[in-house]
Amino acid sequence: MAEAASARRTRITSEREAELYMSVLDLLREVGYDALTMDAVAARTRSSKATLYRQWGGKAELVAGAIRQQEPAASGINTGSLRGDFYAVVTREDDVRIDQNYALLRGLATVVHENPDLLRALRELIIEPEIEELREILGRATERGEILPDNPAQGYLLHMLIGAFAVRSVIDQLPPTQSFLPSYIDAVVVPALGA
Amino acid sequence: MAEAASARRTRITSEREAELYMSVLDLLREVGYDALTMDAVAARTRSSKATLYRQWGGKAELVAGAIRQQEPAASGINTGSLRGDFYAVVTREDDVRIDQNYALLRGLATVVHENPDLLRALRELIIEPEIEELREILGRATERGEILPDNPAQGYLLHMLIGAFAVRSVIDQLPPTQSFLPSYIDAVVVPALGA
């Protein structure tokens, strides 16, 4: 699947891809997922719809790809401690950027129930790679002896982190800032992992 | 505020109130929050709109009240241990009921950004009473010496719990069952609290 996608993508330059993704995110902010059409993306980016479908497969993959593209990867993070790695993960984007990204994802979360293809694309392109990066962090912490390999909280990292974003943003109506997120890591995530 | 609401409510019988709430929840499931009108509630329940506004103040309070009404209170829970109390809280409704309630709340969560009055009503009638009940559980655990009074995870209970519901339901597309929730309590909530 990842290979097929990258084979398809070699047909356009990475510069052109970045341009396209930017337009998709602009449209997404302007009209929301449901009203975003491949026609509108084609018009805005002066592409043919055939090209868009050939490169991405569909609207869901195009949107998920656009969001993934602008998130800095956590894969380069390796500070030498579990706490340090988690701090680096949650602060790898500045407050403005993390709030913008989270607003986009929150909007998509409200429509995934009616768009199973969107959920599938978000899982494949955003959630699973993120879980994989978190697993590498946990793996190194296990090797260093910071956490036990069978600690059951390891299976709930996403639950803990998404809960922090969701309550902070939806209920408290506050942005998930670089001062809030590390304090949550210290209070909840690290102790739950037994580190 | 609570006194004012209860003074208003003494004007109708609790039986009639339960009937009204049931109809509101039916309408909410059928058309969603945005399309639910006080006219429709009045027609369905054979009430006057004036009565509805006098008793509840508005649509947001009526909807939040209807959801609150059908949730069993956690205030009677006192098992003698922190883990026992949390188990009782998350299993006080059976799997079918908790899934139905959570589906309603998930639907409302998608529209609170555009409905600040709904967020306010949900906070006052559902979230704050729930936090208060959780605080009593934490207070007793502190008195028993199970947890330290200054444990910072105490301020993030809602984040941990809502994260469990949200990821389970939105991403994993699985119901938050009576077997899932206690395992999350054991893996995350109790260790984060240091108990």
XYZ file of C-alpha atoms in Angstrom:
390
model
C 0.000 0.000 0.000
C 2.728 2.479 1.000
C 4.822 1.311 -1.945
C 1.923 1.684 -4.369
C 1.266 5.202 -3.078
C 4.896 6.251 -3.405
C 5.092 4.731 -6.902
C 2.074 6.789 -7.891
C 3.524 9.913 -6.349
C 6.770 9.824 -8.275
C 4.794 11.158 -11.237
C 4.652 14.665 -9.749
C 7.462 16.668 -8.187
C 7.568 17.022 -4.420
C 7.306 20.792 -4.863
C 4.109 20.399 -6.848
C 2.825 17.929 -4.249
C 3.476 20.411 -1.430
C 1.602 23.088 -3.387
C -1.346 20.763 -3.915
C -1.458 19.771 -0.244
C -1.456 23.433 0.801
C -4.465 24.122 -1.414
C -6.283 21.082 -0.032
C -5.743 22.321 3.544
C -6.934 25.808 2.583
C -10.095 24.342 1.059
C -10.615 22.106 4.069
C -10.476 25.114 6.414
C -12.786 27.106 4.154
C -15.568 24.602 3.488
C -15.010 21.512 5.665
C -14.589 17.909 4.593
C -18.103 17.156 3.418
C -18.298 20.161 1.091
C -14.763 19.713 -0.235
C -14.956 18.229 -3.746
C -12.308 16.856 -6.075
C -13.655 19.355 -8.638
C -12.820 22.220 -6.291
C -9.329 20.828 -5.637
C -8.751 20.399 -9.373
C -9.916 23.960 -10.085
C -7.914 25.512 -7.244
C -4.715 23.667 -8.136
C -5.192 23.737 -11.919
C -4.909 19.946 -12.101
C -7.126 17.446 -13.844
C -9.358 15.313 -11.662
C -7.891 12.263 -13.387
C -4.437 13.242 -12.108
C -5.724 13.677 -8.565
C -7.455 10.295 -8.573
C -4.429 8.604 -10.137
C -2.039 10.085 -7.567
C -4.116 9.722 -4.425
C -6.974 7.365 -5.069
C -9.625 9.633 -3.606
C -10.583 12.606 -1.475
C -9.990 10.807 1.843
C -6.387 9.883 0.968
C -5.709 13.351 -0.434
C -6.918 15.060 2.757
C -5.144 12.646 5.109
C -1.960 12.986 3.037
C -2.154 16.786 3.189
C -2.419 16.747 6.982
C 0.315 14.163 7.383
C 2.628 16.119 5.098
C 2.710 19.210 7.293
C 3.262 17.358 10.576
C 6.940 17.060 11.439
C 7.838 13.382 11.865
C 8.647 12.206 15.382
C 10.929 9.529 13.956
C 14.113 11.553 14.457
C 13.427 12.058 18.160
C 15.848 10.313 20.536
C 16.700 12.315 23.644
C 17.888 9.420 25.806
C 14.954 9.373 28.210
C 11.260 8.485 28.006
C 10.138 11.816 29.441
C 12.455 13.731 27.133
C 11.201 11.849 24.081
C 7.545 12.501 24.951
C 8.270 16.175 25.621
C 9.895 16.380 22.190
C 6.903 14.661 20.560
C 4.284 17.004 22.016
C 6.339 20.160 21.503
C 7.681 19.425 18.016
C 5.202 21.997 16.657
C 4.784 25.479 18.083
C 1.537 26.523 19.816
C 0.010 28.155 16.741
C 0.743 25.218 14.499
C -0.407 22.546 16.925
C -3.673 24.419 17.480
C -4.263 24.744 13.725
C -3.517 21.076 13.093
C -5.621 19.968 15.963
C -8.533 22.118 14.741
C -8.347 20.351 11.372
C -8.268 16.893 12.964
C -11.102 17.787 15.338
C -13.198 18.824 12.340
C -12.441 15.521 10.613
C -13.228 13.540 13.792
C -16.778 14.870 13.644
C -17.362 13.350 10.190
C -15.479 10.025 10.296
C -18.614 8.201 11.412
C -20.244 8.972 8.083
C -17.032 8.565 6.068
C -15.436 5.163 6.659
C -12.972 5.815 3.812
C -11.762 8.928 5.651
C -11.277 6.964 8.866
C -9.327 4.329 6.950
C -7.097 6.976 5.323
C -6.498 8.794 8.634
C -5.607 5.473 10.259
C -3.186 4.449 7.527
C -1.521 7.801 6.914
C -1.603 9.495 10.329
C -2.610 7.299 13.278
C -0.629 4.143 12.487
C 2.621 5.966 11.633
C 2.204 7.987 14.853
C 1.639 4.823 16.903
C 4.697 3.288 15.245
C 6.826 6.292 16.271
C 5.509 6.105 19.837
C 6.300 2.372 19.894
C 9.916 3.093 18.994
C 10.125 5.502 21.926
C 8.625 2.864 24.240
C 10.966 0.227 22.824
C 14.040 2.298 23.641
C 12.693 3.069 27.129
C 12.197 -0.666 27.680
C 15.763 -1.391 26.548
C 17.086 1.246 28.963
C 15.042 -0.401 31.729
C 12.886 2.683 32.272
C 9.632 0.777 31.761
C 8.581 -2.855 31.920
C 7.861 -4.521 28.563
C 4.479 -5.816 29.713
C 3.176 -2.554 31.186
C -0.454 -2.481 30.018
C -0.575 1.342 29.689
C 1.599 0.951 26.571
C -1.534 -0.097 24.703
C -3.353 3.068 25.726
C -0.932 5.828 24.739
C -3.286 7.157 22.091
C -6.200 7.159 24.547
C -4.215 9.211 27.064
C -2.866 11.690 24.517
C -6.064 12.197 22.539
C -7.983 12.634 25.814
C -5.652 15.499 26.707
C -6.242 17.209 23.363
C -9.989 16.574 23.322
C -10.844 17.777 26.833
C -8.488 20.733 26.619
C -9.932 21.825 23.302
C -13.613 20.798 23.341
C -14.538 21.166 27.011
C -12.026 23.677 28.372
C -11.961 25.587 25.060
C -8.254 26.225 25.508
C -5.481 25.528 23.003
C -3.240 22.499 23.655
C -0.136 24.561 24.377
C 3.508 23.684 24.897
C 3.077 24.382 28.612
C -0.059 22.256 29.038
C 1.088 19.145 27.150
C 4.353 18.469 29.047
C 2.555 18.871 32.384
C 0.069 16.231 31.234
C 2.952 13.952 30.200
C 4.421 14.321 33.711
C 1.128 13.911 35.580
C -0.455 11.103 33.566
C 1.540 9.430 30.794
C 4.890 8.828 32.517
C 3.364 7.598 35.840
C 0.863 5.346 34.020
C 3.781 3.755 32.183
C 5.457 3.183 35.542
C 8.569 5.155 34.571
C -28.574 28.184 39.413
C -29.464 24.643 40.537
C -32.023 26.077 42.950
C -33.578 28.247 40.286
C -33.828 25.255 37.963
C -35.412 23.058 40.592
C -37.865 25.824 41.551
C -38.905 26.030 37.900
C -39.263 22.299 37.656
C -41.648 21.917 40.558
C -44.327 23.215 38.190
C -44.531 19.898 36.352
C -44.652 16.410 37.829
C -41.537 14.269 37.681
C -43.488 11.733 35.630
C -44.326 14.361 33.031
C -40.724 15.542 33.098
C -39.441 12.023 32.422
C -41.879 11.716 29.511
C -40.697 15.010 28.055
C -37.033 14.061 28.415
C -37.680 10.755 26.645
C -39.225 12.573 23.684
C -36.311 15.012 23.549
C -33.827 12.119 23.385
C -35.889 10.423 20.655
C -35.880 13.625 18.620
C -32.164 14.115 19.223
C -31.439 10.617 17.859
C -33.734 11.178 14.883
C -32.624 14.606 13.671
C -29.529 15.664 15.658
C -29.035 18.768 17.774
C -28.952 21.420 15.072
C -32.221 20.325 13.458
C -33.998 19.792 16.780
C -36.393 22.693 17.374
C -38.440 23.738 20.381
C -41.451 23.634 18.017
C -40.798 19.953 17.333
C -40.414 19.202 21.061
C -43.635 21.094 21.806
C -45.528 19.215 19.081
C -44.151 15.797 20.034
C -44.859 16.259 23.741
C -48.102 18.233 23.341
C -46.687 21.096 25.400
C -46.672 24.807 24.704
C -43.351 26.339 23.771
C -43.905 28.881 26.554
C -43.970 26.036 29.083
C -40.751 24.550 27.708
C -38.931 27.870 27.831
C -40.264 28.619 31.317
C -39.195 25.230 32.672
C -35.817 24.893 30.976
C -34.742 28.242 29.630
C -33.821 26.935 26.175
C -32.997 24.029 23.898
C -29.468 23.562 25.262
C -30.666 23.150 28.866
C -33.514 20.878 27.799
C -31.164 18.561 25.879
C -28.485 18.514 28.590
C -31.172 17.892 31.224
C -32.601 14.991 29.221
C -29.205 13.306 28.963
C -28.375 13.924 32.613
C -31.741 12.540 33.709
C -31.141 9.090 32.252
C -27.619 8.691 33.632
C -27.569 6.944 36.986
C -25.831 9.163 39.569
C -22.432 8.023 40.815
C -23.054 9.789 44.126
C -24.212 6.619 45.926
C -21.023 4.745 45.036
C -18.746 3.908 47.975
C -17.064 0.518 47.734
C -14.215 1.173 50.169
C -11.416 1.317 47.590
C -10.387 3.669 44.794
C -10.295 0.916 42.192
C -13.667 -0.431 43.333
C -15.237 3.015 43.138
C -13.928 3.664 39.624
C -15.065 0.216 38.470
C -18.534 1.027 39.831
C -18.546 4.400 38.062
C -17.671 3.024 34.617
C -19.937 -0.024 34.901
C -22.982 1.646 36.448
C -24.692 1.394 33.060
C -24.843 -1.777 30.978
C -23.035 -2.014 27.634
C -26.064 -1.131 25.520
C -26.933 1.898 27.617
C -23.423 3.258 27.870
C -22.985 2.937 24.089
C -26.287 4.759 23.444
C -25.448 7.549 25.886
C -21.986 7.906 24.543
C -23.304 8.091 20.960
C -25.536 10.987 22.011
C -22.692 12.826 23.739
C -20.364 12.205 20.808
C -22.951 13.745 18.494
C -23.221 16.795 20.759
C -19.419 17.110 20.999
C -19.333 17.688 17.240
C -21.584 20.761 17.506
C -20.494 22.450 20.759
C -18.033 24.665 18.896
C -20.914 26.360 17.113
C -23.222 26.277 20.148
C -21.630 27.901 23.185
C -24.955 27.710 25.063
C -24.932 23.924 24.588
C -21.378 23.670 25.940
C -22.400 25.771 28.938
C -25.441 23.578 29.621
C -23.451 20.346 29.246
C -20.816 21.727 31.603
C -23.330 22.786 34.250
C -25.658 19.803 34.079
C -23.370 16.910 33.161
C -19.630 17.587 33.317
C -19.426 19.546 36.588
C -21.688 17.166 38.557
C -19.636 14.263 37.189
C -16.368 15.941 38.229
C -17.864 16.593 41.666
C -18.710 12.888 42.047
C -15.219 11.892 40.964
C -13.770 14.380 43.461
C -15.677 12.708 46.288
C -14.181 9.370 45.285
C -10.692 10.917 45.240
C -11.350 12.610 48.583
C -12.205 9.321 50.256
C -9.165 7.621 48.672
C -6.985 10.422 50.045
C -8.475 10.002 53.522
C -7.791 6.270 53.388
C -4.199 7.053 52.391
C -4.534 5.358 48.997
C -3.440 8.452 47.081
C -1.521 11.617 47.914
C -3.608 14.805 48.108
C -1.294 16.699 45.766
C -1.080 14.057 43.024
C -1.296 16.099 39.801
C -3.181 13.389 37.855
C -6.241 14.260 39.973
C -6.736 17.298 37.762
C -6.762 15.164 34.612
C -9.338 12.489 35.408
C -11.705 13.743 32.732
C -8.890 13.807 30.158
C -8.002 10.181 30.892
C -11.590 8.950 30.890
C -12.816 10.866 27.863
C -9.711 9.785 25.948
C -10.668 6.159 26.601
C -14.198 6.716 25.270
C -13.114 8.816 22.310
C -10.348 6.569 20.947
C -12.336 3.404 21.578
C -15.369 4.776 19.820
C -14.079 7.116 17.097
C -10.805 5.455 16.084
C -11.249 1.801 17.052
C -14.977 1.918 16.215
C -15.695 -0.360 19.160
C -18.230 0.203 21.934
C -16.864 1.260 25.370
C -17.820 -1.998 27.080
C -17.821 -3.152 30.696
C -14.776 -5.281 29.951
C -12.777 -2.524 28.233
C -13.364 0.279 30.746
C -12.150 -1.503 33.911
C -8.996 -2.662 32.117
C -8.310 0.976 31.230
C -8.906 1.982 34.864
C -6.326 -0.617 35.939
C -3.771 0.201 33.241
C -3.972 3.987 33.229
C -6.142 5.770 35.798
C -5.125 3.964 39.006
C -1.354 3.965 38.241
C -1.408 7.630 37.147
C -3.023 8.488 40.500
C -0.211 6.590 42.215
C -2.596 4.221 43.996
